[in-house]
Short mmCIF file of C-alpha atoms in Angstrom, two decimals:
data_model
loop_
_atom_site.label_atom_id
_atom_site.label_comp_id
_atom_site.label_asym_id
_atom_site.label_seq_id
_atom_site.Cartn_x
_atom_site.Cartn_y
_atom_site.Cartn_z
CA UNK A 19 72.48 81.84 128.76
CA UNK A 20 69.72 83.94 127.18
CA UNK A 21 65.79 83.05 127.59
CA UNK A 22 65.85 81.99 123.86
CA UNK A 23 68.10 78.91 124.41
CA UNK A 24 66.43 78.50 127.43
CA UNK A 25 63.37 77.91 125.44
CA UNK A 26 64.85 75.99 122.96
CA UNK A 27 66.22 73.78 125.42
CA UNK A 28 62.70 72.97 127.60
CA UNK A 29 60.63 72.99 124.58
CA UNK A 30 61.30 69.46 123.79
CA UNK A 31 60.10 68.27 127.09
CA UNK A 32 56.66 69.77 127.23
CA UNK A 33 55.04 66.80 126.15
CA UNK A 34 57.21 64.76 128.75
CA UNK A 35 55.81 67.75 131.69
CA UNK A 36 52.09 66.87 130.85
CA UNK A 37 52.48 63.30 131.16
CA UNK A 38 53.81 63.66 134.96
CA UNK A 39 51.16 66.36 135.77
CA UNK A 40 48.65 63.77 134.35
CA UNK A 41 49.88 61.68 136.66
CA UNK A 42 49.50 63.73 139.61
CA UNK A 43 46.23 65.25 138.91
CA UNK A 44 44.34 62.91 136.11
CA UNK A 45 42.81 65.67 133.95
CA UNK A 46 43.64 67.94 130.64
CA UNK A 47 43.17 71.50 132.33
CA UNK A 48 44.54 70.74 136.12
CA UNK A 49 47.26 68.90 134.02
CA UNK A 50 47.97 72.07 131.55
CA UNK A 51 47.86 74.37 134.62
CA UNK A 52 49.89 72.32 136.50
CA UNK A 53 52.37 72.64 134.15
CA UNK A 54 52.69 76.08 133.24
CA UNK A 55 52.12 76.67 137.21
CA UNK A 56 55.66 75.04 137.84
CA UNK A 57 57.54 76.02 134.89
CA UNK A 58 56.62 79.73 136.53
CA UNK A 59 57.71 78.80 139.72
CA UNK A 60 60.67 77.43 138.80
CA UNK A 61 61.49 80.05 136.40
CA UNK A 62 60.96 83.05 139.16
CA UNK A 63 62.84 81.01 141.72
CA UNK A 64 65.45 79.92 139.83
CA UNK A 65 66.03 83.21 137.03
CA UNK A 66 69.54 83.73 138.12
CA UNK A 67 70.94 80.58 138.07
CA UNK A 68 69.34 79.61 134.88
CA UNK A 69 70.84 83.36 133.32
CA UNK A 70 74.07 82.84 134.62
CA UNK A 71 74.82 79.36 133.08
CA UNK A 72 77.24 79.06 130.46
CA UNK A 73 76.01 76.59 127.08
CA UNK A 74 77.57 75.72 124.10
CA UNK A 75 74.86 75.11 121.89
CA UNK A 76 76.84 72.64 119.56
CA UNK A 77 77.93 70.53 122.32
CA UNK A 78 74.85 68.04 122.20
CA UNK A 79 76.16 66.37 125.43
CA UNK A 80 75.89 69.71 127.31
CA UNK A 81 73.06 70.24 125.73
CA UNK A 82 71.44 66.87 127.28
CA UNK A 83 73.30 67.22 130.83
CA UNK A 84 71.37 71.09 130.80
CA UNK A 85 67.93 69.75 129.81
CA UNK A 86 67.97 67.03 132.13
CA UNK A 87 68.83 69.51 135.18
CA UNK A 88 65.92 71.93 133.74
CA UNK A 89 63.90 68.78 133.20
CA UNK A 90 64.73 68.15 137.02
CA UNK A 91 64.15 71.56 138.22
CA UNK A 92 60.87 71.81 136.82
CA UNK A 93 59.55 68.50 138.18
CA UNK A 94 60.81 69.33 141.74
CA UNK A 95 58.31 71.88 141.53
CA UNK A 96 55.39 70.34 139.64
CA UNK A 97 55.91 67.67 142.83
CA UNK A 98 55.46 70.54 145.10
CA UNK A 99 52.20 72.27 143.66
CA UNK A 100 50.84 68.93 142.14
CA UNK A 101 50.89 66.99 145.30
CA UNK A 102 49.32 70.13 147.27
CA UNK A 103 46.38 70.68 144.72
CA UNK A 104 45.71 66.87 144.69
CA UNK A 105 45.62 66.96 148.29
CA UNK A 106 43.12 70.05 147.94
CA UNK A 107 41.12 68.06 144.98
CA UNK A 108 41.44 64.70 146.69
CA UNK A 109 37.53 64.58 146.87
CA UNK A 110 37.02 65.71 143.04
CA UNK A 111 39.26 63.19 141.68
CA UNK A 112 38.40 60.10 143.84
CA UNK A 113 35.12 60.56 142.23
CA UNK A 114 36.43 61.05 138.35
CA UNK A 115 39.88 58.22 138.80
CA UNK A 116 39.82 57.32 135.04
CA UNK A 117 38.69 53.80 134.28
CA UNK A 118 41.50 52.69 132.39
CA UNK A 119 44.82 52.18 134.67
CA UNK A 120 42.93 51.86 137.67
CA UNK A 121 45.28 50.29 139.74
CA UNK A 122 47.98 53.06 138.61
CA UNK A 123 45.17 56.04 139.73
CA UNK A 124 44.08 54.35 143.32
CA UNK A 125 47.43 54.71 144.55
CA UNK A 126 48.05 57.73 146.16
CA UNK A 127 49.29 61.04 143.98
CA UNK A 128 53.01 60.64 145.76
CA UNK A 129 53.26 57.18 144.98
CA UNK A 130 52.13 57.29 141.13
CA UNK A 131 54.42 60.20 140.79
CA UNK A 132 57.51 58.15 142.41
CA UNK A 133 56.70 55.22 140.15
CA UNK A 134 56.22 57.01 136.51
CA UNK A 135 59.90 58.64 137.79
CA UNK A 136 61.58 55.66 137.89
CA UNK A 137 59.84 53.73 135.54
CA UNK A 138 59.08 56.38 132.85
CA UNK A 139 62.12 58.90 133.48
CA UNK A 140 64.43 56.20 134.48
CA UNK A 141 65.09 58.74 137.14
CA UNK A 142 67.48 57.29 140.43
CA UNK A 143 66.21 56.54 143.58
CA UNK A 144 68.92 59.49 144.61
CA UNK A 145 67.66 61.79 142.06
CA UNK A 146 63.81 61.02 143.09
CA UNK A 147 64.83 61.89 146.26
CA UNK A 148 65.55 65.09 145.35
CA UNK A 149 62.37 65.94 143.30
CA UNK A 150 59.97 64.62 145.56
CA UNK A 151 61.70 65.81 148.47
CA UNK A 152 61.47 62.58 150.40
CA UNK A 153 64.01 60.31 152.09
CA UNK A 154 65.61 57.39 150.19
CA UNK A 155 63.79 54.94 152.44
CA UNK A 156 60.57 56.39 151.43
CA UNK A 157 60.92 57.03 147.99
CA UNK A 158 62.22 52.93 147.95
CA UNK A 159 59.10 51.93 150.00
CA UNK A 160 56.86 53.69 147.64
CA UNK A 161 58.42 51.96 144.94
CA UNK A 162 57.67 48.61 146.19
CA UNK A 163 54.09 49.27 147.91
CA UNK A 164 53.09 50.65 144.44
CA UNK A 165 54.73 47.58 142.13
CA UNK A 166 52.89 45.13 145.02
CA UNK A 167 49.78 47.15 144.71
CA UNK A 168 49.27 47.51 140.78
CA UNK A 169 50.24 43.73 140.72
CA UNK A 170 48.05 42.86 143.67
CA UNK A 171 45.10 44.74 141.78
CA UNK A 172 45.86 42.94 138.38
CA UNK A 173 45.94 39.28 140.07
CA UNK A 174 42.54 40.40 141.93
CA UNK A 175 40.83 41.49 138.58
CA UNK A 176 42.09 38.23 136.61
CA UNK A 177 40.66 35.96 139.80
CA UNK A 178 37.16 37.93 139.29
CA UNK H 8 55.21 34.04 139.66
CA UNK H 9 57.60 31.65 141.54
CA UNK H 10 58.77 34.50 144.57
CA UNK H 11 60.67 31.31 146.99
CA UNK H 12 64.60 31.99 146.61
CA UNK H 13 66.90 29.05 147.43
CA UNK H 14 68.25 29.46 151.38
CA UNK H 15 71.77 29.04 149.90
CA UNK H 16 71.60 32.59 147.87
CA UNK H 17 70.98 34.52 150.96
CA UNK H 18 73.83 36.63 150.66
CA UNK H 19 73.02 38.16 147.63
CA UNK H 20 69.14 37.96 148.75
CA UNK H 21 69.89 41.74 149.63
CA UNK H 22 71.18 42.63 146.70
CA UNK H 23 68.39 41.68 144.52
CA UNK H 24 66.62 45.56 145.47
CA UNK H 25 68.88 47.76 144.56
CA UNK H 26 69.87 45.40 141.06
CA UNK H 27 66.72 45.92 139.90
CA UNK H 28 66.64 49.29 141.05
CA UNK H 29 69.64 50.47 139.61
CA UNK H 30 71.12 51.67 141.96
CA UNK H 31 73.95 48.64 142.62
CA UNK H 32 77.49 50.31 141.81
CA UNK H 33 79.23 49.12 139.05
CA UNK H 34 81.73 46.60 140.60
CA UNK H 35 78.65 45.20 142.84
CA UNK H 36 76.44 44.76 139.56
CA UNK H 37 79.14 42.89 137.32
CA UNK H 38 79.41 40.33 140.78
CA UNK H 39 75.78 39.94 141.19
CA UNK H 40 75.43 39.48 137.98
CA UNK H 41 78.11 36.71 137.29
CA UNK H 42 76.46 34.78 140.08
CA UNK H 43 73.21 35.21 138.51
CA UNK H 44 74.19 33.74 135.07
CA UNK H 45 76.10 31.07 136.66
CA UNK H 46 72.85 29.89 139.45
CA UNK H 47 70.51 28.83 137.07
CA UNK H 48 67.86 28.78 139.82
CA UNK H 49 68.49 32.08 141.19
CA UNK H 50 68.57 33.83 137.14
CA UNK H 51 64.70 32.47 137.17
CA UNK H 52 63.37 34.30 140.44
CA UNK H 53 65.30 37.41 139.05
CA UNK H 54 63.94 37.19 135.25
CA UNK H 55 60.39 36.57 137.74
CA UNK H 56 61.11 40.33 139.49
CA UNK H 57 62.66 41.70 136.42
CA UNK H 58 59.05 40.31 134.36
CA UNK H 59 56.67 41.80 136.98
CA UNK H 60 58.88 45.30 137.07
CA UNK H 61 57.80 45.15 132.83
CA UNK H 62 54.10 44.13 133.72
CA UNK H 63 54.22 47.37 135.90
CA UNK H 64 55.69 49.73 133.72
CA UNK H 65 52.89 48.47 131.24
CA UNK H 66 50.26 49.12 133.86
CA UNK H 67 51.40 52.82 133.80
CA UNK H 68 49.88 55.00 131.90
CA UNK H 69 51.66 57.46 129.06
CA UNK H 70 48.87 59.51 128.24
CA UNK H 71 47.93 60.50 124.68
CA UNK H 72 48.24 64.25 124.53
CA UNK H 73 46.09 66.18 121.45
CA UNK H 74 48.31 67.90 119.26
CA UNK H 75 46.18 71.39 120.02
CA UNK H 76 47.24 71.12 123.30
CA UNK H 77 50.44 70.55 123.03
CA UNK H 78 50.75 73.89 120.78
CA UNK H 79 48.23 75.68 123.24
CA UNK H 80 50.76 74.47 126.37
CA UNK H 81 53.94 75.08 124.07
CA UNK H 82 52.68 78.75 123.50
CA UNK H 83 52.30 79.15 127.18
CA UNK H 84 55.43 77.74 127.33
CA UNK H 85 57.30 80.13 125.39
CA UNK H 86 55.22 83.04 126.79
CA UNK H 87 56.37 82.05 130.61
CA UNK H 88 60.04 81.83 129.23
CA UNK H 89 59.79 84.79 127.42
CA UNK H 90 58.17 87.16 130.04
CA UNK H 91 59.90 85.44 133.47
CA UNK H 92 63.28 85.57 132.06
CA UNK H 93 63.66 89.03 130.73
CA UNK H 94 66.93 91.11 131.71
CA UNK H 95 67.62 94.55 132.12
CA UNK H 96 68.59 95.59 128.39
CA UNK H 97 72.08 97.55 128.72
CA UNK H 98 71.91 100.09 126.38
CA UNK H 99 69.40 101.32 123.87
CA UNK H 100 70.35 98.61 121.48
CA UNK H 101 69.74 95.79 123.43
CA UNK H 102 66.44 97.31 124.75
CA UNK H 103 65.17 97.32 120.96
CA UNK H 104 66.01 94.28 119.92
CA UNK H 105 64.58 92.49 123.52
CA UNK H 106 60.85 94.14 122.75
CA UNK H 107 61.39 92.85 118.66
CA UNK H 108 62.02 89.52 120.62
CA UNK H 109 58.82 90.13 122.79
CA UNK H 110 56.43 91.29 119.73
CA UNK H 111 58.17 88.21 117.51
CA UNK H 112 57.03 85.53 120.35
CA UNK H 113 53.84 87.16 120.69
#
């Protein structure tokens, strides 16, 4: 594979990459740098492996199974760094948590990244566990502590 | 929501998780979910989870990104791409037509 179908083949998911860095750290730049910060990682980490792979460009079922591993990649890395800087801009963010989807923003940066996986992405447990680098247990109690909690919070705010 | 479950569905109690996780294998799914349609009682708790799992993916947010910076992030994009993944050029050739590639994606 060259760098130009590379490109062609993680352009399409930019948009997709913000919305999980926005997850992870609720704001335009930390999102941007977030992801440019992973794709690099991932990119210097990874160069050989992505060089050596073999595409046919006019198979558009290789072309998804490729983008979806890249897709992957990338976010195994953006969980790495994001979760990290949140930890080191805990303070900063606690005090700017967006107003809207406040129940989605108090839980804690791991657990709003597990949920947009699996409810955005439509991402596995199995393959969560491999881009958040947590065991299945976790990544299944996260799942349910954040449904219970964003439901908890809704059912609070309509008994106000 | 109504969350009691009839004692008489216990064995497939456990299975309720990973159905509406996904994760159930294929054989497991079509059985849980041939006893669902045919226990009228049981299909309500589940469409109950299965209505709550919708409020929650509604209570997640898909943020609304500006279409300057999504070109702004798609340049940096391409410039990553373009500078992380270069290779050695093998002959003369090659080496020209990588740095028209590089002044191209400038």
């Amino acid at each position: 594979m060259i760098r130009k179908e590379f490109y062609l083949l993680v352009q399409p998911l930019t948009e997709k990459l913000y919305r999980f860095a926005h997850a992870i750290l609720p704001d335009d730049l930390q999102a941007e740098q977030l992801v440019v910060d992973s794709l690099n990682a991932y990119l210097i980490k990874e160069k050989k492996n992505i060089l050596g792979r073999q595409i046919n460009l006019q198979s558009k079922k290789e072309i998804q199974i490729l983008r979806r591993i890249f897709f992957k990649g990338i976010l195994r890395y953006m969980s790495d760094i994001g979760l990290r800087r949140a930890q080191q801009l805990g303070e900063q963010f606690k005090l700017d948590t967006p107003t809207e989807f406040k129940a989605f923003y108090n839980l804690e940066p791991k657990a709003r990244m597990v949920l947009k996986l699996r409810y955005e992405a439509q991402f596995s447990v199995e393959e969560i566990e491999e881009i958040v680098q947590i065991p299945r247990y976790q990544v299944i109690e996260k799942i349910h502590n954040g449904r219970f909690l964003i439901v908890t919070d809704l059912n609070q705010g309509v008994a106000l | 929501m109504n969350d009691k479950i009839p004692a008489n569905f216990l064995p497939y109690q456990k299975k309720i998780t990973p159905y509406l996780d996904g994760t159930l294998s294929t054989q497991d799914r079509s059985e849980f979910e041939a006893f669902v349609s045919t226990h009228p009682e049981f299909e309500v708790y589940i469409r109950n989870k299965q209505d709550e799992i919708n409020l929650v993916k509604s209570l997640i947010p898909s943020v609304f990104i500006e279409q300057d910076v999504l070109d702004s992030l798609d340049n940096e994009i391409r410039q990553s791409v373009f500078n992380l993944l270069k290779e050695e050029p093998k002959n003369a050739w090659e080496n020209f037509s990588m740095k028209l590639e590089d002044w191209l994606t400038r």
